[in-house]
Amino acid sequence: MTFKVWIGSITKPKETFSAEKQNSDFVKGSINYVIAGIIGAILGLIISLAMGSPFAGLQAMSIVTSPIVGIIVALIATLIYFIVSKLFGGHGAFKEIYYLMSLYQVPMAILMAIPIVNILAGLYSLYLFYLIIMETQGLSSGKSIIVVLLPIIVIGIIVTVLAVIVGVAIFSMLGPALQAGTGAFGLG
């Protein structure tokens, strides 16, 4: 049954999310995130070994850490989207978002390991999440789009501002060393 639900979540998402909403459960959702984390980590390890990456050992460790981190990130993301959806009039349950979002994680873990396909899979994940917000929160199409994109935009702005601040700080510390072809780097 689970394999069929995973495949349905990406091939017939509206029907699958509608049917599975009543089965929302934290344990089943967490199991999906664990399986997705393990599959993603194993595929990452295979790719690292095939490419001769010096970080293959770290990738191997992610087989243990990815499932745990996956659940934590999913809970935080669900909380953020749950709060934003409530601000826009959503009326669904936290566990519905968490569980339905978990359904497409296993197929996406596989697709995300394929170059170029991973970009398309990431975009498709946004569409699937949009459908989940509409299904679970009872929001209109427009409000669901805003709920999905708003946190991404806000986090993007925050990361950009922090990157600029860190960049300015680094360059201000390195400035004297880079001036006039002298300094710590022996230029000149």
Tab-separated table of C-alpha atoms in Angstrom:
chain	number	residue	atom	x	y	z
A	1	MET	CA	0.000	0.000	0.000
A	2	THR	CA	2.752	2.489	0.892
A	3	PHE	CA	4.590	2.100	-2.434
A	4	LYS	CA	1.328	2.722	-4.272
A	5	VAL	CA	0.707	5.866	-2.184
A	6	TRP	CA	4.252	7.149	-2.821
A	7	ILE	CA	3.841	6.712	-6.575
A	8	GLY	CA	0.320	8.170	-6.464
A	9	SER	CA	1.611	11.240	-4.651
A	10	ILE	CA	3.620	12.225	-7.733
A	11	THR	CA	1.481	10.724	-10.531
A	12	LYS	CA	-2.013	11.468	-9.202
A	13	PRO	CA	-1.335	13.975	-6.429
A	14	LYS	CA	-4.786	15.555	-6.062
A	15	GLU	CA	-6.541	12.205	-5.735
A	16	THR	CA	-3.839	10.761	-3.475
A	17	PHE	CA	-3.713	13.751	-1.120
A	18	SER	CA	-7.499	13.863	-0.899
A	19	ALA	CA	-7.725	10.140	-0.104
A	20	GLU	CA	-4.773	10.113	2.306
A	21	LYS	CA	-5.745	13.226	4.267
A	22	GLN	CA	-7.908	11.121	6.575
A	23	ASN	CA	-4.934	8.807	7.262
A	24	SER	CA	-2.694	11.632	8.498
A	25	ASP	CA	-0.416	10.334	11.219
A	26	PHE	CA	2.884	11.545	12.695
A	27	VAL	CA	4.391	8.064	12.954
A	28	LYS	CA	3.599	7.089	9.350
A	29	GLY	CA	4.840	10.473	8.162
A	30	SER	CA	8.058	10.137	10.142
A	31	ILE	CA	8.645	6.659	8.719
A	32	ASN	CA	8.337	8.130	5.213
A	33	TYR	CA	10.894	10.826	6.062
A	34	VAL	CA	13.289	8.215	7.501
A	35	ILE	CA	13.021	6.016	4.397
A	36	ALA	CA	13.510	9.037	2.120
A	37	GLY	CA	16.545	10.141	4.132
A	38	ILE	CA	18.168	6.722	3.950
A	39	ILE	CA	17.494	6.350	0.214
A	40	GLY	CA	18.790	9.851	-0.492
A	41	ALA	CA	21.928	9.249	1.564
A	42	ILE	CA	22.645	5.882	-0.082
A	43	LEU	CA	22.201	7.364	-3.562
A	44	GLY	CA	24.432	10.272	-2.557
A	45	LEU	CA	27.079	7.819	-1.346
A	46	ILE	CA	26.934	5.849	-4.603
A	47	ILE	CA	27.345	9.065	-6.590
A	48	SER	CA	30.216	10.216	-4.330
A	49	LEU	CA	32.028	6.906	-4.723
A	50	ALA	CA	31.462	6.847	-8.482
A	51	MET	CA	32.904	10.347	-8.817
A	52	GLY	CA	35.843	9.606	-6.514
A	53	SER	CA	34.825	12.290	-4.047
A	54	PRO	CA	37.102	12.732	-1.041
A	55	PHE	CA	33.940	13.331	1.000
A	56	ALA	CA	32.468	9.855	0.504
A	57	GLY	CA	33.115	9.088	4.186
A	58	LEU	CA	30.997	12.032	5.258
A	59	GLN	CA	28.329	10.950	2.795
A	60	ALA	CA	28.359	7.482	4.381
A	61	MET	CA	27.745	9.057	7.798
A	62	SER	CA	24.700	10.820	6.359
A	63	ILE	CA	22.963	7.454	6.118
A	64	VAL	CA	22.511	7.796	9.878
A	65	THR	CA	22.099	11.562	10.131
A	66	SER	CA	19.858	12.257	7.115
A	67	PRO	CA	16.748	10.543	8.483
A	68	ILE	CA	17.022	12.424	11.787
A	69	VAL	CA	17.732	15.763	10.136
A	70	GLY	CA	14.942	15.077	7.633
A	71	ILE	CA	12.348	14.689	10.378
A	72	ILE	CA	13.561	17.815	12.189
A	73	VAL	CA	13.561	19.912	9.016
A	74	ALA	CA	10.121	18.564	8.053
A	75	LEU	CA	8.695	19.471	11.469
A	76	ILE	CA	10.152	22.985	11.286
A	77	ALA	CA	8.954	23.495	7.703
A	78	THR	CA	5.514	22.175	8.589
A	79	LEU	CA	5.325	24.543	11.547
A	80	ILE	CA	6.299	27.531	9.396
A	81	TYR	CA	3.774	26.680	6.695
A	82	PHE	CA	1.102	25.852	9.258
A	83	ILE	CA	1.492	29.285	10.876
A	84	VAL	CA	1.564	31.116	7.523
A	85	SER	CA	-1.517	29.234	6.329
A	86	LYS	CA	-3.358	30.196	9.530
A	87	LEU	CA	-2.473	33.847	8.877
A	88	PHE	CA	-4.228	33.494	5.522
A	89	GLY	CA	-7.307	31.775	6.962
A	90	GLY	CA	-6.300	28.116	6.755
A	91	HIS	CA	-8.228	25.711	8.941
A	92	GLY	CA	-6.498	22.329	8.601
A	93	ALA	CA	-4.362	20.349	11.027
A	94	PHE	CA	-0.586	20.405	11.455
A	95	LYS	CA	-0.323	16.621	11.120
A	96	GLU	CA	-2.139	16.698	7.765
A	97	ILE	CA	0.533	18.940	6.241
A	98	TYR	CA	3.336	16.890	7.820
A	99	TYR	CA	1.958	13.535	6.678
A	100	LEU	CA	0.890	14.506	3.158
A	101	MET	CA	4.224	16.230	2.564
A	102	SER	CA	5.973	13.003	3.607
A	103	LEU	CA	4.219	11.000	0.899
A	104	TYR	CA	6.260	12.382	-1.969
A	105	GLN	CA	9.603	12.418	-0.153
A	106	VAL	CA	10.641	8.868	-1.132
A	107	PRO	CA	10.077	9.262	-4.889
A	108	MET	CA	11.650	12.729	-4.742
A	109	ALA	CA	14.730	11.347	-2.927
A	110	ILE	CA	15.293	9.126	-5.954
A	111	LEU	CA	14.585	11.836	-8.531
A	112	MET	CA	16.758	14.380	-6.721
A	113	ALA	CA	19.803	12.122	-7.241
A	114	ILE	CA	19.536	12.487	-11.028
A	115	PRO	CA	21.286	15.558	-12.474
A	116	ILE	CA	18.988	18.011	-14.296
A	117	VAL	CA	15.970	15.923	-13.297
A	118	ASN	CA	16.614	17.138	-9.754
A	119	ILE	CA	15.863	20.723	-10.793
A	120	LEU	CA	12.560	19.716	-12.348
A	121	ALA	CA	11.760	17.507	-9.347
A	122	GLY	CA	12.411	20.428	-7.004
A	123	LEU	CA	10.018	22.642	-8.947
A	124	TYR	CA	7.440	19.863	-9.066
A	125	SER	CA	7.776	19.525	-5.279
A	126	LEU	CA	6.616	23.145	-4.953
A	127	TYR	CA	3.539	22.297	-7.019
A	128	LEU	CA	2.837	19.229	-4.872
A	129	PHE	CA	3.180	21.322	-1.735
A	130	TYR	CA	0.796	23.909	-3.190
A	131	LEU	CA	-1.765	21.103	-3.683
A	132	ILE	CA	-1.224	19.967	-0.084
A	133	ILE	CA	-1.843	23.463	1.283
A	134	MET	CA	-5.046	23.757	-0.757
A	135	GLU	CA	-6.199	20.286	0.346
A	136	THR	CA	-5.345	20.546	4.031
A	137	GLN	CA	-6.007	24.211	4.724
A	138	GLY	CA	-9.012	24.849	2.509
A	139	LEU	CA	-7.409	27.917	0.964
A	140	SER	CA	-8.006	29.326	-2.493
A	141	SER	CA	-5.462	28.786	-5.243
A	142	GLY	CA	-4.097	32.324	-4.879
A	143	LYS	CA	-3.733	32.138	-1.102
A	144	SER	CA	-2.114	28.707	-1.362
A	145	ILE	CA	0.482	30.068	-3.793
A	146	ILE	CA	1.243	32.908	-1.376
A	147	VAL	CA	1.511	30.499	1.573
A	148	VAL	CA	3.974	28.304	-0.342
A	149	LEU	CA	6.117	31.116	-1.762
A	150	LEU	CA	6.133	33.665	1.068
A	151	PRO	CA	8.417	31.721	3.460
A	152	ILE	CA	10.766	30.886	0.579
A	153	ILE	CA	11.002	34.557	-0.409
A	154	VAL	CA	11.485	35.738	3.192
A	155	ILE	CA	14.176	33.130	3.883
A	156	GLY	CA	15.845	34.021	0.560
A	157	ILE	CA	15.963	37.690	1.532
A	158	ILE	CA	17.346	36.874	4.991
A	159	VAL	CA	20.055	34.602	3.540
A	160	THR	CA	21.000	37.245	0.957
A	161	VAL	CA	21.286	39.985	3.587
A	162	LEU	CA	23.371	37.733	5.844
A	163	ALA	CA	25.639	36.773	2.919
A	164	VAL	CA	26.216	40.442	2.103
A	165	ILE	CA	26.984	41.232	5.756
A	166	VAL	CA	29.456	38.338	6.003
A	167	GLY	CA	31.022	39.281	2.654
A	168	VAL	CA	31.484	42.897	3.711
A	169	ALA	CA	32.978	41.790	7.033
A	170	ILE	CA	35.440	39.428	5.334
A	171	PHE	CA	36.513	41.980	2.747
A	172	SER	CA	36.905	44.697	5.372
A	173	MET	CA	39.250	42.407	7.332
A	174	LEU	CA	41.202	41.439	4.204
A	175	GLY	CA	41.232	44.947	2.745
A	176	PRO	CA	44.559	46.101	4.173
A	177	ALA	CA	46.272	42.886	3.050
A	178	LEU	CA	45.000	43.268	-0.498
A	179	GLN	CA	45.944	46.957	-0.938
A	180	ALA	CA	48.942	48.234	-2.890
A	181	GLY	CA	50.236	44.759	-3.711
A	182	THR	CA	51.688	44.199	-0.247
A	183	GLY	CA	50.572	42.575	2.922
A	184	ALA	CA	49.946	39.131	4.251
A	185	PHE	CA	49.477	37.563	0.846
A	186	GLY	CA	52.882	38.645	-0.424
A	187	LEU	CA	51.477	40.209	-3.571
A	188	GLY	CA	53.631	42.714	-5.304
